[in-house]
Amino acid sequence: MRRCHPVAPQKTLLYTGPNRCGARRNCARRGLCLPTVQHMRAGVFFERDGILNEVQIEHQHPVTPLTLSQFRIKENVRPLLQKLKQAGFVLIATTNQPGIARGYQSRRELDQMHALLRRVLPLDDIMVCPHDELDDCPCRKPRPGLLLEAAFKWHLDLERSFVVSDKWQDAEAARLAGCTSVLVRSPWIKGAHHDFLFSDLDSVVAKILQIHGGARVTVKKH
């Protein structure tokens, strides 16, 4: 069984706060200890295609860009992500890119697209599953592996974290990981479980900031 990794090597972030055993980094168990909940952060996970960048629609399905020349970041995304960053969220893009395993996607082109994404948007990380369905990868959405790996790396409290997407696979991954799913209306949601549904990303970000600010929300918007 394969394990997915971030699109490019990242500097490991060492947690230096109190662990659940009450000790700090000199704890003999520091490789096993997890940070206490009050020292964990909240994250927002974004599906890449359709949320952060434009996609082409062919035969009623979204088609991921395969080259840097095809890659277009949505114009309204940057200021919205900046609001979330200022609120203290860890911002992470997640994406299935099976073209790598299937041989029609260049890893070099993918890295170039993600380098551009990092330059333009205030993302902390980009998590990629490059495998095909037949690889049975635990990180391929709708499985929650990418969310779980990011939570371990960035010390995230998944119960206080959000998944933003226009696809059912991300909503299911959010459910399995214990995150709140906030979807943008699209033909690719199907009948997936979700916590909130909005017509645009502006409304999604406003709802996340409202919840993060302590507002009590009990009614879904459809």
mmCIF file of C-alpha atoms in Angstrom, residues 171 175 180-183 185 191-199 207 210-211 216-222:
data_model
loop_
_atom_site.group_PDB
_atom_site.id
_atom_site.type_symbol
_atom_site.label_atom_id
_atom_site.label_comp_id
_atom_site.label_asym_id
_atom_site.label_seq_id
_atom_site.Cartn_x
_atom_site.Cartn_y
_atom_site.Cartn_z
ATOM 1 C CA ALA A 171 -16.994 15.846 1.455
ATOM 2 C CA ARG A 175 -16.715 13.089 7.078
ATOM 3 C CA THR A 180 -16.605 20.225 8.705
ATOM 4 C CA SER A 181 -17.372 20.102 4.974
ATOM 5 C CA VAL A 182 -18.327 23.363 3.283
ATOM 6 C CA LEU A 183 -19.217 22.822 -0.357
ATOM 7 C CA ARG A 185 -22.631 24.138 -5.370
ATOM 8 C CA GLY A 191 -25.720 12.982 -2.789
ATOM 9 C CA ALA A 192 -22.679 13.312 -0.563
ATOM 10 C CA HIS A 193 -22.990 14.204 3.096
ATOM 11 C CA HIS A 194 -22.012 17.802 3.740
ATOM 12 C CA ASP A 195 -22.358 20.277 6.573
ATOM 13 C CA PHE A 196 -22.905 23.457 4.545
ATOM 14 C CA LEU A 197 -23.602 24.255 0.905
ATOM 15 C CA PHE A 198 -23.150 27.667 -0.736
ATOM 16 C CA SER A 199 -23.209 29.100 -4.221
ATOM 17 C CA LYS A 207 -19.304 31.007 7.058
ATOM 18 C CA GLN A 210 -18.357 33.078 11.445
ATOM 19 C CA ILE A 211 -17.988 29.598 12.921
ATOM 20 C CA ARG A 216 -23.505 29.027 16.906
ATOM 21 C CA VAL A 217 -24.729 27.596 13.611
ATOM 22 C CA THR A 218 -27.448 24.963 13.429
ATOM 23 C CA VAL A 219 -29.086 25.470 10.040
ATOM 24 C CA LYS A 220 -27.560 24.440 6.735
ATOM 25 C CA LYS A 221 -27.855 26.782 3.786
ATOM 26 C CA HIS A 222 -28.958 25.222 0.494
#
